[in-house]
Structure formats: structure tokens, C-alpha cells
Amino acid sequence: MGRASLALLLSLVCLVLMLASDGVAHRQKMRMERRPQVAECQLDRLESLKPAYRIESEGGLTESWNHSDKILRCAGVTLVRRTVQPKGLVLPSYTNAPQLLYYVRGSGIQGMTIFPSCPESFEEPEESERQEHREQHQKVHEIGEGDIIAIPAGIGYWFYNNGKTPLVVVILIDTSNADNQLDGKPRRFYLAGNPEDEHGQATDGERSGGRNLFSRIHEDLLSEIFGVRIETVTKMKGADDPRKNIVLVKEGLEVVRPDPGPRANGIEETICTLRVREHVGSAARADIYTPHAGRIATLNSIKLPILADLHLSAERGVLYKNGVYTPHWNLNANSIVYVTGGIGRIQVVNNEGKSVFDGEMEEGEVLVIPQNFVAVMQATGEEGFEWIAFKTAENAMINTLVGISSAIGALPVDVVAQIFRVSKEEAYKLKIGRDQTSLFSVTSPSSSK
Ligand SMILES: *[C@@H]1O[C@H](CO)[C@@H](O)[C@H](O)[C@H]1NC(C)=O
């Protein structure tokens, strides 16, 4: 009898194990499926990409790149750019994948809708209902040129231009991130208004009747849940709202700064105060600085820990006139370069030693530099060349080809002499290269052709 029940027990254990490993296999399969298909990264030619869609709203412009483009699918990302007029308010929304925002110019404020368990989700006691309203909301950040904000999947945010000039932000959406459990399409969920789908997926049949999260929930139920009149619910549904994705606050927005008050609990410390913003714009933040050539500032999970969860990092580059960013490759990430100013020439070489891109780029254009492809960047305009590169790893690293601690520098001099068929003396010069590591300045940009 003991034997029989032992056998039964064993077979039960086996069954449970099988089921569990089935679950794991299924999850792994889902992850695999989100990786780009092999053919999508068979890139013989890269292109500088411009936005494919545009939506003009009352308070500004939304432009987005074509997420179906082969190059963007290879990198598993897409991009959106918003140009918000003064007093423009971008409706709160969240996406199915983590986002990195880079504020190119202008200034404003940005708020998150909900971080789970943060203070204002506490219920107020019933009795306080008729007392005067005590306004509470999530942390609001001042934002400006050169700021990066990291947003996890499913976390809503809004922002508002409180300056006098347009506020320009470029947003990377990492659709192939493990946090996206849906397919590779970017999906933005708006909490209000009647916004248009900025990724070109609008279904025309659904046009009338509002397109936010509340639009299709039954009115009576909403009115019941919020304890408000039907007219208010009708407004929430946004059916007749012509303002679209960005609205104008004619009288200006009044926002109360969060009250640091005595309500802190343990959760608040660790989640609600999680840093999501970092400034990378100014020269003082540079990690590499070479006078006359330029500067590079990197932002990774060591400087901004939330990036460890999002598996993203960034690099802010500025080349002065005649500056060159030496040939280098990204070890562990794709790099999505958005040009923020000036004019520069970028050359990219693939694993077959083939030039897959050699062109001039200017503000507003995007170039995907795939993992391990070698890139060299050069300022060709009078005003230099600058960019923000979003990278698909939390601690993206580069390896350079020239100078101290470069790939060539690391080789024994005789190896260099043998592989390039040069004298030891020449090999030594190749090894040492320039004394700067990644940035240097050339006397005439055209002579380097
Ligand atoms: C987006 O890219 C896909 C695939 O290359 C293409 O078929 C489609 O026409 C593009 N859409 C737009 C609006 O450019």
C-alpha cells in the first residue's frame, strides 16, 4: 500500500512539474516571439527615418515614426515627437511598453498618474465628504531642455508647457521589452479626451463616441462609481471633444505642489520617491569631455536605478565644429540616434565590412545603429552636431577602435603589424593613435573622406 501511494505521489509530483515547466516554456516562447524575426535585422542598408504620421491638436503637434518599418522592428522600438505650444497640456496616457522621454527644448511640468500604493490613493473617511476639498496628487517634476524621464509600462503621465516657447520632447517606446506582454505594436491608452491614435492604427468605425478609457464603459455604471451626474460622465467620455491629443489651457494651469506632509509610509519611500528624472543636457554632466572636439554624457542604471528595470539607457552627444566621435560599436545594445541639432555625417559598417549607411543628418532625423555595427560620427556643419541616443540595455557599453583602451590599442604591436601588413613602427602609431580616447577634432572634415 505504501508503495502504491508513493507511486501515486511521484506521478502527481511529475504532473505538477510538467505543468510548471510547460508554463515556463510558454512564457519563454512569448519572450522569444517578441524578439525581432531574423530577416528583420538583415539590414543591407540603413536609412535616416522621419516621422510617418502627424496629428495636429489644439495645443500642439504629435508626430510618430512608422513602427512597422523594418529597421525599427529590428531594434524593437518606435518613436514619437510632441511639439507642445505654450499652455498646451498633453492628455494623460500610458503605453504597453517602457518609455524614455528626452526634452529637446522648452520647459514645463510633468506628472505621473499612478504609482501603485502612493499616498493619494488612500481613502478619506466618509465624514470629510462635505468639507472643503484638500487637493492631493502625485509628484510633479519641473522639466526642461536636456532632461530624461523614464516611464515604466502601464504608468500614466501628462505634461504641460508653462514656458513661453514650444516644448519639444522625443519619446522612445521599447515595444520589444520583456515588460510588454502584448505583441510588438505600440499601444497608447488615453485617460481622457478624444485623441487620435498616433501610431496609425485608428479603426474608422470607432471614430465617433470618444476614444479614451472611459468612452466605452456604460454611463450609468460610471456615474454610480464616481458618484457624479450623467452630464459629467458624458464629458469624461470625450465624444464631442474636438481638441484631440494636446489641449490648450487658455487661463493657464494651476498645479499644487505635492505636500510632503507627515503621511509617509514605507511604501512611499521606496516607490513614490523613485527617481525617474535625470539631466544629461549640460556640459557639466559630461562623462567624456575633450576641449575643441565635444562631449558625451551617458545615463545608465547606475546613475538612474529605475533603468535597471526598464533595460534602457541613453547617451547625449555633442560634437563641436570639426569634432569626430571615433569609430565604435555598441557591445550589448541597439542604439537609436535622434539628432537634436547641427549637421553631421554618420558612417555605419556591418559585419560583412559593408557600408550600410553613409549620410548627412540634421535635426529631427533618426538613425538606428544596430548592435555591434561600427559607427563613426563627424560634425560637418558650422554649429557642430548633437544627438540623443536611446540604447536597448540598462548599461549599454561601447568599444572604440582608436586610441588608449581601444580594440586596436589592446592588441600586441606585432599582432597589429602582422594583421595590417605594416612595419612595427607604423603598428605602434596605430596602437597609440590619438591621445584622446573617443572624441577628437580634425583639421578639415572633408579631407577624411
Ligand atoms: C510603414 O512601413 C510599412 C512596412 O515597411 C509600409 O508597408 C507602410 O506603408 C508604412 N506606412 C507609412 C504610413 O509610411
XYZ file of C-alpha atoms and ligand atoms in Angstrom:
463
model
C 0.000 0.000 0.000
C 2.878 2.300 0.943
C 4.361 1.598 -2.447
C 1.192 2.314 -4.347
C 0.676 5.666 -2.642
C 4.332 6.549 -3.162
C 3.949 5.832 -6.878
C 0.812 7.952 -6.953
C 2.589 10.753 -5.146
C 5.527 10.576 -7.536
C 3.310 10.705 -10.575
C 1.466 13.667 -9.103
C 4.753 15.459 -8.493
C 5.757 14.685 -12.077
C 2.484 16.087 -13.360
C 2.895 19.279 -11.371
C 6.478 19.659 -12.565
C 5.404 19.079 -16.146
C 2.676 21.678 -15.875
C 5.058 24.157 -14.297
C 7.733 23.658 -16.942
C 5.018 23.965 -19.561
C 4.201 27.379 -18.147
C 7.845 28.382 -18.185
C 8.249 27.152 -21.750
C 5.185 29.095 -22.785
C 6.487 32.274 -21.187
C 9.868 31.768 -22.794
C 8.188 31.242 -26.128
C 6.312 34.511 -25.684
C 9.566 36.292 -24.973
C 11.203 34.725 -27.992
C 8.332 35.798 -30.185
C 8.869 39.395 -29.215
C 12.428 39.286 -30.460
C 12.675 40.583 -33.996
C 12.457 37.954 -36.695
C 15.818 37.045 -38.190
C 15.000 38.609 -41.523
C 14.101 41.905 -39.868
C 17.689 42.505 -38.865
C 19.080 41.509 -42.266
C 19.937 45.128 -42.859
C 21.915 45.830 -46.019
C 21.033 49.452 -45.943
C 20.048 51.778 -43.114
C 18.057 54.915 -43.650
C 17.609 58.070 -41.679
C 13.987 57.991 -40.638
C 11.471 60.792 -40.378
C 8.021 60.705 -38.790
C 5.320 58.972 -40.845
C 2.216 60.180 -39.012
C 1.146 63.573 -37.729
C -1.767 64.726 -35.634
C -2.478 68.412 -35.190
C -4.244 69.096 -31.927
C -5.488 72.248 -30.284
C -2.371 72.565 -28.115
C 0.346 71.228 -30.399
C 1.615 68.615 -32.795
C 2.201 64.875 -32.381
C 4.402 63.097 -34.918
C 5.315 59.449 -34.862
C 7.611 57.115 -36.695
C 6.383 54.061 -38.594
C 6.665 51.189 -36.114
C 6.226 48.721 -38.998
C 9.433 49.937 -40.598
C 11.911 47.067 -40.916
C 14.732 48.944 -39.201
C 12.616 49.973 -36.221
C 11.223 46.439 -35.979
C 14.769 45.100 -35.848
C 15.524 47.382 -32.906
C 12.105 46.601 -31.418
C 11.249 50.246 -30.758
C 9.304 53.167 -32.103
C 9.428 56.927 -31.542
C 7.046 59.821 -31.061
C 7.762 63.533 -31.033
C 5.490 66.115 -29.465
C 5.708 69.850 -30.014
C 3.580 71.453 -27.330
C 2.584 75.121 -27.597
C 2.752 77.394 -24.535
C -0.158 76.460 -22.209
C -0.515 73.164 -24.048
C -1.364 70.124 -21.913
C -0.680 66.617 -23.201
C -3.507 64.326 -22.113
C -2.527 61.665 -19.566
C -1.782 58.297 -21.123
C 0.200 55.114 -20.626
C 1.693 52.589 -23.025
C 2.201 48.822 -23.181
C 5.987 49.241 -23.056
C 8.551 51.320 -21.141
C 9.314 54.797 -22.456
C 12.255 57.172 -22.306
C 11.470 60.849 -22.843
C 14.106 63.379 -23.817
C 13.160 67.044 -23.607
C 14.852 68.711 -26.570
C 13.792 72.278 -25.778
C 11.402 74.395 -23.796
C 10.260 73.978 -20.214
C 7.268 72.706 -18.315
C 5.978 70.341 -15.667
C 5.293 66.627 -15.838
C 3.286 64.416 -13.529
C 2.673 60.707 -13.175
C -0.870 59.483 -12.816
C -0.399 56.489 -10.553
C 2.486 54.759 -8.936
C 0.903 51.866 -7.074
C 0.342 52.472 -3.330
C 1.204 56.154 -3.354
C -0.445 58.412 -0.775
C -3.383 59.949 -2.598
C -4.858 56.525 -3.262
C -5.625 56.407 0.471
C -9.323 56.682 1.121
C -10.579 59.670 3.008
C -13.091 58.957 5.773
C -16.756 59.374 4.832
C -17.345 62.328 7.192
C -14.905 64.567 5.355
C -17.066 64.428 2.240
C -18.704 67.834 2.678
C -15.651 69.630 3.991
C -13.614 71.824 1.700
C -11.520 69.903 -0.808
C -7.975 69.133 0.081
C -6.166 68.781 -3.204
C -3.722 65.903 -3.480
C -1.910 64.440 -6.422
C 1.243 62.655 -7.469
C 4.667 64.160 -7.596
C 5.118 66.849 -10.238
C 8.505 67.371 -11.870
C 9.866 70.533 -13.375
C 11.185 69.563 -16.776
C 13.372 71.357 -19.268
C 15.849 71.079 -22.061
C 18.263 68.172 -21.594
C 16.097 66.198 -19.132
C 15.409 62.498 -19.488
C 12.382 60.885 -17.873
C 11.921 57.128 -17.584
C 8.382 55.739 -17.565
C 7.599 52.061 -16.867
C 4.959 50.200 -18.887
C 1.419 50.972 -17.791
C 2.331 54.087 -15.798
C 0.389 57.121 -16.957
C 1.829 60.618 -17.252
C 0.910 64.045 -18.518
C 2.950 67.165 -19.169
C 2.322 70.839 -19.631
C 4.208 73.686 -21.256
C 4.446 76.513 -18.722
C 7.071 78.409 -20.739
C 6.887 80.977 -23.488
C 8.313 78.853 -26.308
C 7.273 75.475 -27.753
C 8.172 72.435 -25.647
C 9.676 69.659 -27.770
C 10.001 66.104 -26.476
C 11.093 62.952 -28.256
C 9.816 59.680 -26.820
C 11.237 56.204 -27.306
C 8.808 53.311 -26.788
C 10.595 49.999 -26.273
C 7.970 47.626 -27.624
C 10.246 44.551 -27.604
C 10.893 44.990 -23.873
C 10.087 41.993 -21.663
C 7.610 44.224 -19.805
C 5.430 44.286 -22.905
C 3.365 41.117 -22.741
C 1.382 42.009 -25.856
C 2.675 41.922 -29.421
C 5.230 44.367 -30.809
C 2.750 47.124 -31.627
C 2.890 50.333 -29.611
C -0.421 50.942 -27.845
C -1.197 54.170 -26.039
C -4.128 54.302 -23.622
C -5.519 57.768 -23.000
C -7.300 58.596 -19.761
C -9.254 61.469 -21.250
C -10.366 63.324 -24.316
C -10.933 62.183 -27.861
C -7.360 61.591 -29.034
C -6.359 60.139 -32.370
C -4.178 57.052 -32.487
C -0.678 58.322 -33.118
C 0.584 55.001 -34.430
C -1.723 54.943 -37.419
C -3.923 52.157 -36.091
C -7.203 54.039 -35.834
C -10.213 51.990 -36.777
C -12.547 54.347 -38.574
C -15.693 52.645 -37.309
C -14.841 53.682 -33.750
C -14.295 57.336 -34.602
C -17.472 58.723 -33.167
C -18.027 58.446 -29.440
C -14.693 59.310 -27.855
C -11.570 57.253 -27.638
C -10.363 57.258 -24.073
C -10.525 54.530 -21.448
C -13.947 55.669 -20.220
C -15.564 56.076 -23.610
C -16.952 52.539 -23.837
C -17.869 51.935 -20.220
C -21.565 52.178 -19.516
C -22.666 55.659 -18.416
C -24.907 54.592 -15.544
C -22.169 52.460 -14.081
C -19.579 55.261 -14.364
C -21.961 57.727 -12.795
C -22.514 55.258 -9.967
C -18.776 54.546 -9.463
C -17.677 58.172 -9.418
C -20.818 59.450 -7.719
C -21.326 62.160 -10.324
C -24.087 63.257 -12.656
C -24.601 61.710 -16.096
C -23.595 65.021 -17.743
C -20.180 64.780 -16.091
C -19.800 61.202 -17.270
C -20.696 62.256 -20.798
C -17.881 64.808 -20.655
C -15.426 62.201 -19.379
C -16.220 60.048 -22.359
C -14.983 62.854 -24.584
C -17.238 62.085 -27.543
C -17.624 65.699 -28.667
C -14.157 66.883 -27.641
C -12.519 68.396 -30.740
C -9.200 69.219 -29.040
C -7.508 65.843 -29.676
C -4.251 64.661 -28.021
C -2.915 68.005 -26.759
C -5.295 70.577 -25.305
C -4.848 74.265 -24.659
C -5.397 75.607 -21.132
C -6.358 79.169 -22.023
C -6.285 80.525 -18.488
C -3.074 78.640 -17.637
C -2.753 75.548 -15.473
C -2.821 75.750 -11.689
C -0.981 72.870 -10.098
C -0.470 72.445 -6.398
C 2.972 71.190 -5.484
C 2.687 67.936 -3.578
C 2.502 68.274 0.162
C 5.437 66.423 1.688
C 3.345 66.211 4.919
C 3.569 63.588 7.680
C 1.736 60.855 5.770
C 4.811 58.980 4.643
C 4.724 55.225 4.904
C 7.398 52.696 3.987
C 5.977 52.079 0.562
C 6.003 55.733 -0.269
C 9.726 55.982 0.371
C 10.617 53.169 -1.961
C 8.121 53.574 -4.768
C 6.678 57.032 -4.745
C 10.009 58.753 -4.443
C 11.656 56.554 -7.052
C 13.690 58.884 -9.181
C 12.544 58.957 -12.794
C 14.304 62.110 -13.991
C 17.921 62.916 -14.763
C 19.541 65.830 -16.516
C 22.055 64.999 -19.249
C 21.948 68.161 -21.318
C 24.587 70.465 -19.880
C 28.363 70.314 -20.265
C 28.764 69.801 -16.518
C 27.153 66.357 -16.848
C 29.613 65.067 -19.447
C 31.499 61.824 -18.782
C 33.860 62.406 -21.675
C 34.909 65.929 -22.449
C 37.536 66.918 -24.983
C 38.023 70.645 -25.497
C 37.531 71.661 -29.165
C 36.046 68.242 -30.009
C 32.934 67.685 -27.911
C 31.392 65.825 -25.026
C 29.459 62.670 -24.248
C 27.183 62.133 -21.257
C 25.855 58.662 -20.573
C 22.837 57.780 -18.483
C 22.628 54.198 -17.247
C 21.126 52.226 -14.383
C 23.981 53.202 -12.059
C 23.009 56.861 -12.298
C 19.268 56.287 -12.563
C 18.388 52.933 -10.932
C 14.911 52.663 -12.461
C 16.653 51.988 -15.791
C 17.698 48.573 -14.454
C 14.032 47.562 -14.515
C 13.378 49.136 -17.882
C 16.525 47.729 -19.559
C 17.193 51.052 -21.238
C 19.931 53.665 -21.155
C 20.920 56.758 -23.109
C 23.822 58.777 -24.414
C 23.837 62.511 -25.003
C 26.468 63.561 -27.539
C 27.673 66.978 -28.619
C 30.365 67.449 -31.254
C 31.761 70.902 -31.812
C 32.721 72.123 -35.285
C 35.122 69.564 -36.884
C 34.619 67.187 -33.966
C 34.696 63.433 -34.566
C 33.357 60.567 -32.444
C 35.834 57.808 -33.253
C 34.724 54.504 -34.798
C 32.993 52.497 -32.083
C 30.363 49.841 -31.600
C 27.725 49.095 -29.015
C 28.566 45.851 -27.243
C 25.165 44.934 -25.874
C 22.527 47.237 -27.311
C 20.922 48.756 -30.340
C 21.370 52.500 -30.427
C 18.570 54.733 -31.667
C 20.054 58.110 -32.527
C 17.807 61.156 -32.658
C 19.543 64.271 -33.969
C 18.801 67.292 -31.757
C 20.799 69.913 -33.652
C 23.509 70.812 -36.139
C 24.582 68.764 -39.136
C 26.735 65.658 -39.065
C 27.885 62.789 -41.157
C 27.436 59.255 -39.877
C 29.005 56.171 -41.401
C 27.938 52.682 -40.359
C 29.585 49.379 -41.295
C 28.078 45.904 -40.820
C 29.648 42.505 -40.058
C 30.493 41.932 -43.727
C 32.551 45.107 -43.763
C 29.922 46.678 -45.934
C 28.904 50.303 -45.611
C 25.230 50.259 -44.699
C 24.920 53.978 -44.114
C 26.941 56.995 -45.105
C 24.992 60.190 -44.985
C 24.438 63.609 -43.508
C 21.827 64.016 -40.863
C 20.115 67.007 -39.357
C 17.717 67.827 -36.548
C 14.659 65.622 -36.239
C 16.058 62.603 -38.088
C 16.514 59.164 -36.569
C 19.166 56.557 -37.313
C 19.144 53.075 -35.815
C 22.648 51.756 -35.291
C 22.247 48.003 -34.741
C 24.210 46.165 -32.048
C 27.890 45.681 -32.935
C 27.676 47.630 -36.210
C 30.556 50.112 -36.295
C 29.677 53.797 -36.421
C 31.704 56.957 -36.828
C 30.169 60.393 -36.385
C 31.511 63.682 -37.561
C 30.270 67.261 -37.248
C 30.142 68.766 -40.733
C 28.193 71.954 -40.067
C 29.357 75.251 -38.625
C 27.313 74.726 -35.452
C 28.578 71.227 -34.732
C 26.362 68.182 -34.299
C 24.355 66.895 -31.359
C 22.101 63.950 -30.604
C 20.417 61.807 -28.015
C 20.950 58.058 -28.433
C 18.487 55.716 -26.724
C 20.001 52.297 -26.041
C 18.209 49.000 -25.523
C 20.195 47.787 -22.498
C 20.302 49.191 -18.980
C 24.053 49.561 -19.076
C 24.938 49.941 -22.732
C 28.672 49.865 -23.369
C 30.755 50.886 -26.320
C 34.132 49.765 -27.586
C 36.262 52.131 -29.634
C 38.677 51.282 -32.421
C 41.202 54.036 -31.869
C 43.487 55.172 -29.071
C 44.095 54.149 -25.476
C 41.919 51.232 -24.276
C 40.556 50.716 -27.783
C 40.281 47.458 -29.702
C 43.454 48.144 -31.680
C 45.250 49.569 -28.659
C 44.662 46.304 -26.822
C 46.498 44.198 -29.416
C 50.244 43.418 -29.127
C 52.211 45.599 -31.526
C 53.397 42.610 -33.538
C 49.845 41.379 -33.995
C 48.911 44.814 -35.329
C 51.925 44.762 -37.682
C 51.001 41.299 -38.960
C 47.266 41.815 -39.456
C 47.663 45.114 -41.285
C 50.953 44.193 -43.059
C 52.753 47.272 -41.738
C 56.089 47.874 -40.019
C 56.299 47.691 -36.246
C 56.842 51.419 -36.170
C 53.628 52.081 -38.074
C 51.849 49.497 -35.955
C 52.915 51.349 -32.841
C 51.487 54.585 -34.226
C 48.199 52.791 -34.968
C 48.111 51.434 -31.459
C 48.646 54.748 -29.745
C 46.536 56.663 -32.209
C 45.352 59.931 -30.806
C 45.882 60.572 -27.151
C 42.180 61.288 -26.706
C 40.037 58.194 -26.417
C 36.710 58.714 -28.133
C 36.452 62.309 -29.293
C 38.874 64.325 -31.325
C 38.886 67.139 -33.772
C 40.049 67.020 -37.397
C 41.536 69.966 -39.222
C 39.267 69.705 -42.235
C 36.167 67.497 -42.218
C 36.203 66.921 -45.993
C 39.768 65.574 -46.010
C 38.728 62.485 -44.087
C 36.724 61.038 -46.951
C 5.101 51.677 -42.723
O 6.007 50.654 -43.051
C 5.420 49.551 -43.703
C 6.492 48.478 -43.871
O 7.651 48.993 -44.455
C 4.827 50.018 -45.037
O 4.197 48.937 -45.677
C 3.813 51.130 -44.781
O 3.351 51.646 -45.988
C 4.459 52.253 -43.971
N 3.447 53.223 -43.609
C 3.610 54.552 -43.768
C 2.493 55.407 -43.362
O 4.645 55.027 -44.200
